[in-house]
Amino acid sequence: YLYHFLKGVRKQYRMRDGSLGTLTPERIQKLESLPHWNWRIPTDSWNTMYEQYVQTQQGHHQYNNNTKKTTTTVTDATLLEWMHTQRVNAASGRNDSVFIERKKRLDAIGFDWGFSNREQTWQRSYDRVKQYYQQHGHLNLAYKGKNKALIIWLRKQKQYYLIYQQQQNTTTTNSSTTTTSMTKQRAELLYEIGFKEYLAKSSKRNRWDDQWNKRFAQLEQHYKDTGQCKVVPWKSRNDLANWLNVQVRHYWAYTKGTNTTMTHER
């Protein structure tokens, strides 16, 4: 957690233009007052992970992407994420001098550049969602046709992301036994296609769901009391009557396949 914090602080310092980030002059002064502080992002972290990978190879901890079987499976989450990052960099066509030199070192020890089946499946879904985002500029997919699978995938990414965030924000070890497939690399890729905006609107939808369920409970009680769903708009029933009229409009929109908040469950 501290490593990611320091990396983020240094990145903000390099990108700051007086309006971005939370790195204020006061915070900069506090950091610079620390003994041996410097703003350069350490480059030895890659070498550290490289040495760790070499050790797993020497110990015959080799991971087979096709059979998903190993003599001793690599289970270290940080190392697995590092391996995934190298593959993503290569697949994206990164060709700067730093990566070219690193790729030579990895090739020399027989690094497997192929994605695992799970990584390929995740990447395919991501590419489809990315294509939608590039065409529409948002992730507000209508729940119909091919979009259904993408919506389900996005909801799963939200669940995994929230677990990942909770684990990142927790300082105590073993605070959560829940596993997640979300990684820093995947989170950054999702950020590039409006995932933060999707999360914000998703939270807002949860509040709307609470309001909808509250009105539905009122309608249920009205039905028990009167034996019908017709609501006369007077006095305290105005809000419920207006809400019911809105549901009727959304229902007809739903039957026509147009964009609406009405769902099959509702």
Tab-separated table of C-alpha atoms in Angstrom:
chain	number	residue	atom	x	y	z
A	1	TYR	CA	0.000	0.000	0.000
A	2	LEU	CA	2.812	2.430	0.893
A	3	TYR	CA	4.618	1.586	-2.337
A	4	HIS	CA	1.567	2.496	-4.445
A	5	PHE	CA	1.041	5.668	-2.408
A	6	LEU	CA	4.619	6.846	-3.022
A	7	LYS	CA	4.436	5.965	-6.692
A	8	GLY	CA	1.190	7.935	-7.059
A	9	VAL	CA	2.622	10.960	-5.228
A	10	ARG	CA	5.685	11.077	-7.452
A	11	LYS	CA	3.545	10.690	-10.555
A	12	GLN	CA	1.307	13.579	-9.453
A	13	TYR	CA	4.373	15.733	-8.869
A	14	ARG	CA	5.620	15.140	-12.403
A	15	MET	CA	2.180	15.811	-13.939
A	16	ARG	CA	1.064	18.703	-11.765
A	17	ASP	CA	0.082	21.923	-13.581
A	18	GLY	CA	-1.439	23.876	-10.708
A	19	SER	CA	-4.913	22.386	-11.112
A	20	LEU	CA	-4.562	18.601	-11.174
A	21	GLY	CA	-4.271	16.226	-8.264
A	22	THR	CA	-4.207	16.755	-4.522
A	23	LEU	CA	-0.499	17.523	-4.267
A	24	THR	CA	-0.536	20.944	-2.616
A	25	PRO	CA	2.558	23.079	-1.862
A	26	GLU	CA	2.171	22.203	1.811
A	27	ARG	CA	2.274	18.481	1.054
A	28	ILE	CA	5.256	18.926	-1.245
A	29	GLN	CA	7.081	20.749	1.550
A	30	LYS	CA	6.299	17.988	4.049
A	31	LEU	CA	7.597	15.296	1.692
A	32	GLU	CA	10.762	17.220	0.860
A	33	SER	CA	11.460	17.657	4.571
A	34	LEU	CA	11.918	13.893	4.919
A	35	PRO	CA	15.536	12.655	5.045
A	36	HIS	CA	16.830	11.349	1.685
A	37	TRP	CA	13.567	12.203	-0.090
A	38	ASN	CA	13.668	12.468	-3.891
A	39	TRP	CA	11.002	12.831	-6.564
A	40	ARG	CA	12.481	10.253	-8.918
A	41	ILE	CA	10.382	7.124	-9.294
A	42	PRO	CA	12.632	4.171	-8.365
A	43	THR	CA	13.463	2.008	-11.368
A	44	ASP	CA	14.766	-0.966	-9.424
A	45	SER	CA	11.251	-2.323	-8.767
A	46	TRP	CA	11.236	-3.955	-12.227
A	47	ASN	CA	14.613	-5.524	-11.537
A	48	THR	CA	13.352	-6.809	-8.192
A	49	MET	CA	10.386	-8.519	-9.848
A	50	TYR	CA	12.664	-9.825	-12.609
A	51	GLU	CA	14.954	-11.448	-10.044
A	52	GLN	CA	11.936	-12.941	-8.289
A	53	TYR	CA	10.714	-14.389	-11.594
A	54	VAL	CA	14.183	-15.830	-12.299
A	55	GLN	CA	14.138	-17.506	-8.891
A	56	THR	CA	10.773	-19.145	-9.630
A	57	GLN	CA	12.171	-20.436	-12.915
A	58	GLN	CA	15.220	-21.867	-11.195
A	59	GLY	CA	12.937	-23.475	-8.639
A	60	HIS	CA	10.867	-25.024	-11.473
A	61	HIS	CA	7.824	-22.901	-10.599
A	62	GLN	CA	6.826	-22.756	-14.249
A	63	TYR	CA	3.335	-21.725	-15.263
A	64	ASN	CA	1.798	-23.299	-18.369
A	65	ASN	CA	-0.807	-20.979	-19.914
A	66	ASN	CA	-2.485	-23.687	-21.973
A	67	THR	CA	-2.898	-26.454	-19.395
A	68	LYS	CA	-2.933	-24.063	-16.426
A	69	LYS	CA	-0.801	-26.634	-14.595
A	70	THR	CA	2.557	-26.085	-12.988
A	71	THR	CA	5.087	-28.119	-11.120
A	72	THR	CA	4.755	-25.427	-8.459
A	73	THR	CA	2.214	-22.768	-9.422
A	74	VAL	CA	3.163	-19.110	-9.129
A	75	THR	CA	0.756	-17.810	-6.496
A	76	ASP	CA	2.330	-14.481	-5.597
A	77	ALA	CA	-0.242	-11.908	-6.740
A	78	THR	CA	2.349	-9.156	-7.246
A	79	LEU	CA	4.499	-11.374	-9.462
A	80	LEU	CA	1.505	-12.546	-11.502
A	81	GLU	CA	0.465	-8.933	-12.047
A	82	TRP	CA	4.016	-8.034	-13.105
A	83	MET	CA	4.024	-10.900	-15.612
A	84	HIS	CA	0.665	-9.755	-16.972
A	85	THR	CA	1.981	-6.196	-17.332
A	86	GLN	CA	4.935	-7.385	-19.428
A	87	ARG	CA	2.567	-9.249	-21.751
A	88	VAL	CA	0.264	-6.248	-22.087
A	89	ASN	CA	3.201	-3.982	-22.913
A	90	ALA	CA	4.364	-6.370	-25.618
A	91	ALA	CA	0.869	-6.882	-27.053
A	92	SER	CA	0.255	-3.118	-27.186
A	93	GLY	CA	3.381	-2.663	-29.313
A	94	ARG	CA	5.469	-0.760	-26.807
A	95	ASN	CA	8.844	-0.139	-28.455
A	96	ASP	CA	10.741	2.374	-26.335
A	97	SER	CA	14.382	1.661	-25.523
A	98	VAL	CA	13.645	0.714	-21.893
A	99	PHE	CA	11.102	-1.963	-22.793
A	100	ILE	CA	13.176	-3.280	-25.713
A	101	GLU	CA	16.080	-3.897	-23.343
A	102	ARG	CA	13.783	-5.520	-20.777
A	103	LYS	CA	12.209	-7.722	-23.450
A	104	LYS	CA	15.665	-8.974	-24.472
A	105	ARG	CA	16.387	-9.946	-20.877
A	106	LEU	CA	13.053	-11.766	-20.597
A	107	ASP	CA	13.540	-13.550	-23.933
A	108	ALA	CA	16.947	-14.737	-22.739
A	109	ILE	CA	15.350	-16.641	-19.857
A	110	GLY	CA	12.464	-18.039	-21.917
A	111	PHE	CA	9.669	-15.774	-20.667
A	112	ASP	CA	6.253	-16.929	-21.935
A	113	TRP	CA	4.617	-13.971	-23.730
A	114	GLY	CA	1.304	-15.744	-24.250
A	115	PHE	CA	-1.764	-14.743	-22.268
A	116	SER	CA	-3.571	-17.341	-20.203
A	117	ASN	CA	-7.079	-18.369	-21.273
A	118	ARG	CA	-8.598	-16.252	-18.522
A	119	GLU	CA	-6.538	-13.232	-19.538
A	120	GLN	CA	-7.601	-13.678	-23.165
A	121	THR	CA	-11.265	-13.886	-22.170
A	122	TRP	CA	-10.967	-10.750	-20.047
A	123	GLN	CA	-9.145	-8.894	-22.826
A	124	ARG	CA	-11.790	-9.824	-25.424
A	125	SER	CA	-14.590	-8.495	-23.223
A	126	TYR	CA	-12.579	-5.376	-22.458
A	127	ASP	CA	-11.961	-4.729	-26.164
A	128	ARG	CA	-15.698	-4.980	-26.902
A	129	VAL	CA	-16.562	-2.560	-24.105
A	130	LYS	CA	-13.757	-0.235	-25.239
A	131	GLN	CA	-15.153	-0.243	-28.771
A	132	TYR	CA	-18.593	0.722	-27.426
A	133	TYR	CA	-17.040	3.511	-25.343
A	134	GLN	CA	-15.122	4.886	-28.330
A	135	GLN	CA	-18.322	4.959	-30.394
A	136	HIS	CA	-20.673	6.412	-27.760
A	137	GLY	CA	-18.434	8.137	-25.212
A	138	HIS	CA	-20.089	6.409	-22.229
A	139	LEU	CA	-20.838	2.993	-20.720
A	140	ASN	CA	-24.611	3.386	-20.371
A	141	LEU	CA	-25.438	0.278	-22.367
A	142	ALA	CA	-29.080	-0.584	-23.021
A	143	TYR	CA	-29.931	-4.029	-21.637
A	144	LYS	CA	-30.732	-5.764	-24.910
A	145	GLY	CA	-29.111	-7.902	-27.599
A	146	LYS	CA	-25.337	-8.303	-27.464
A	147	ASN	CA	-25.107	-5.605	-24.799
A	148	LYS	CA	-26.436	-7.966	-22.128
A	149	ALA	CA	-23.178	-9.911	-21.912
A	150	LEU	CA	-21.171	-6.685	-21.713
A	151	ILE	CA	-23.395	-5.288	-18.966
A	152	ILE	CA	-22.975	-8.479	-16.925
A	153	TRP	CA	-19.199	-8.275	-17.472
A	154	LEU	CA	-19.124	-4.632	-16.349
A	155	ARG	CA	-21.107	-5.460	-13.208
A	156	LYS	CA	-18.614	-8.202	-12.356
A	157	GLN	CA	-15.712	-5.785	-12.863
A	158	LYS	CA	-17.426	-3.386	-10.470
A	159	GLN	CA	-17.717	-6.125	-7.827
A	160	TYR	CA	-14.076	-7.154	-8.266
A	161	TYR	CA	-12.955	-3.518	-8.258
A	162	LEU	CA	-14.742	-2.707	-4.982
A	163	ILE	CA	-13.125	-5.734	-3.320
A	164	TYR	CA	-9.749	-4.683	-4.753
A	165	GLN	CA	-10.186	-1.127	-3.448
A	166	GLN	CA	-11.127	-2.408	-0.002
A	167	GLN	CA	-8.017	-4.577	0.106
A	168	GLN	CA	-5.810	-1.686	-1.048
A	169	ASN	CA	-7.224	0.629	1.614
A	170	THR	CA	-6.822	-1.920	4.423
A	171	THR	CA	-3.529	-1.846	6.271
A	172	THR	CA	-4.008	-5.029	8.281
A	173	THR	CA	-3.135	-8.350	6.723
A	174	ASN	CA	-5.719	-11.104	6.441
A	175	SER	CA	-8.421	-8.451	6.848
A	176	SER	CA	-10.366	-9.925	3.962
A	177	THR	CA	-10.435	-13.488	2.678
A	178	THR	CA	-12.466	-12.523	-0.415
A	179	THR	CA	-10.521	-13.044	-3.629
A	180	THR	CA	-10.723	-10.787	-6.669
A	181	SER	CA	-9.372	-10.957	-10.210
A	182	MET	CA	-8.989	-7.171	-10.329
A	183	THR	CA	-5.424	-5.909	-10.562
A	184	LYS	CA	-3.811	-2.484	-10.773
A	185	GLN	CA	-3.152	-3.046	-14.471
A	186	ARG	CA	-6.785	-3.927	-15.183
A	187	ALA	CA	-8.064	-1.007	-13.127
A	188	GLU	CA	-5.915	1.423	-15.117
A	189	LEU	CA	-7.207	-0.034	-18.392
A	190	LEU	CA	-10.790	0.376	-17.155
A	191	TYR	CA	-10.104	3.980	-16.152
A	192	GLU	CA	-9.225	4.705	-19.791
A	193	ILE	CA	-12.762	3.825	-20.935
A	194	GLY	CA	-14.765	5.833	-18.401
A	195	PHE	CA	-14.985	3.244	-15.630
A	196	LYS	CA	-14.881	5.886	-12.873
A	197	GLU	CA	-17.891	7.640	-14.404
A	198	TYR	CA	-19.612	4.262	-14.686
A	199	LEU	CA	-19.015	3.611	-10.978
A	200	ALA	CA	-20.389	7.040	-10.032
A	201	LYS	CA	-23.544	6.555	-12.088
A	202	SER	CA	-23.867	2.994	-10.786
A	203	SER	CA	-23.881	4.304	-7.203
A	204	LYS	CA	-26.515	6.828	-8.209
A	205	ARG	CA	-28.580	4.013	-9.749
A	206	ASN	CA	-28.442	2.188	-6.415
A	207	ARG	CA	-30.054	5.214	-4.765
A	208	TRP	CA	-32.700	5.241	-7.491
A	209	ASP	CA	-33.336	1.544	-6.861
A	210	ASP	CA	-33.937	2.307	-3.180
A	211	GLN	CA	-36.443	5.018	-4.106
A	212	TRP	CA	-38.155	2.718	-6.603
A	213	ASN	CA	-38.454	-0.088	-4.040
A	214	LYS	CA	-39.887	2.363	-1.514
A	215	ARG	CA	-42.620	3.455	-3.947
A	216	PHE	CA	-43.336	-0.154	-4.900
A	217	ALA	CA	-43.802	-1.041	-1.228
A	218	GLN	CA	-46.309	1.819	-0.956
A	219	LEU	CA	-48.139	0.495	-4.014
A	220	GLU	CA	-48.231	-3.001	-2.517
A	221	GLN	CA	-49.762	-1.611	0.683
A	222	HIS	CA	-52.307	0.362	-1.353
A	223	TYR	CA	-53.270	-2.817	-3.212
A	224	LYS	CA	-53.752	-4.688	0.078
A	225	ASP	CA	-55.935	-1.881	1.410
A	226	THR	CA	-58.084	-1.274	-1.684
A	227	GLY	CA	-57.776	-4.404	-3.804
A	228	GLN	CA	-56.628	-2.416	-6.863
A	229	CYS	CA	-53.581	-0.598	-8.270
A	230	LYS	CA	-55.510	2.487	-9.363
A	231	VAL	CA	-54.313	5.450	-7.294
A	232	VAL	CA	-56.432	8.589	-7.102
A	233	PRO	CA	-54.099	11.624	-7.098
A	234	TRP	CA	-55.165	13.507	-4.002
A	235	LYS	CA	-53.534	14.687	-0.794
A	236	SER	CA	-50.783	12.312	0.366
A	237	ARG	CA	-51.221	10.011	-2.650
A	238	ASN	CA	-50.039	12.529	-5.258
A	239	ASP	CA	-46.437	11.268	-5.245
A	240	LEU	CA	-47.493	7.639	-5.566
A	241	ALA	CA	-49.935	8.441	-8.399
A	242	ASN	CA	-47.285	10.385	-10.306
A	243	TRP	CA	-44.763	7.579	-9.798
A	244	LEU	CA	-47.249	5.011	-11.111
A	245	ASN	CA	-47.908	7.085	-14.245
A	246	VAL	CA	-44.159	7.222	-14.878
A	247	GLN	CA	-43.918	3.422	-14.534
A	248	VAL	CA	-46.628	3.007	-17.161
A	249	ARG	CA	-44.663	5.152	-19.620
A	250	HIS	CA	-41.482	3.220	-18.899
A	251	TYR	CA	-43.323	-0.068	-19.354
A	252	TRP	CA	-44.450	0.834	-22.880
A	253	ALA	CA	-40.950	2.063	-23.702
A	254	TYR	CA	-39.604	-1.286	-22.471
A	255	THR	CA	-41.995	-3.257	-24.710
A	256	LYS	CA	-40.799	-1.226	-27.725
A	257	GLY	CA	-37.135	-1.904	-26.903
A	258	THR	CA	-36.222	1.743	-26.356
A	259	ASN	CA	-33.874	2.986	-23.629
A	260	THR	CA	-35.670	2.968	-20.271
A	261	THR	CA	-35.142	2.237	-16.583
A	262	MET	CA	-37.811	-0.483	-16.732
A	263	THR	CA	-36.382	-3.989	-16.406
A	264	HIS	CA	-37.802	-7.491	-16.707
A	265	GLU	CA	-37.588	-7.886	-12.907
A	266	ARG	CA	-39.571	-4.682	-12.308
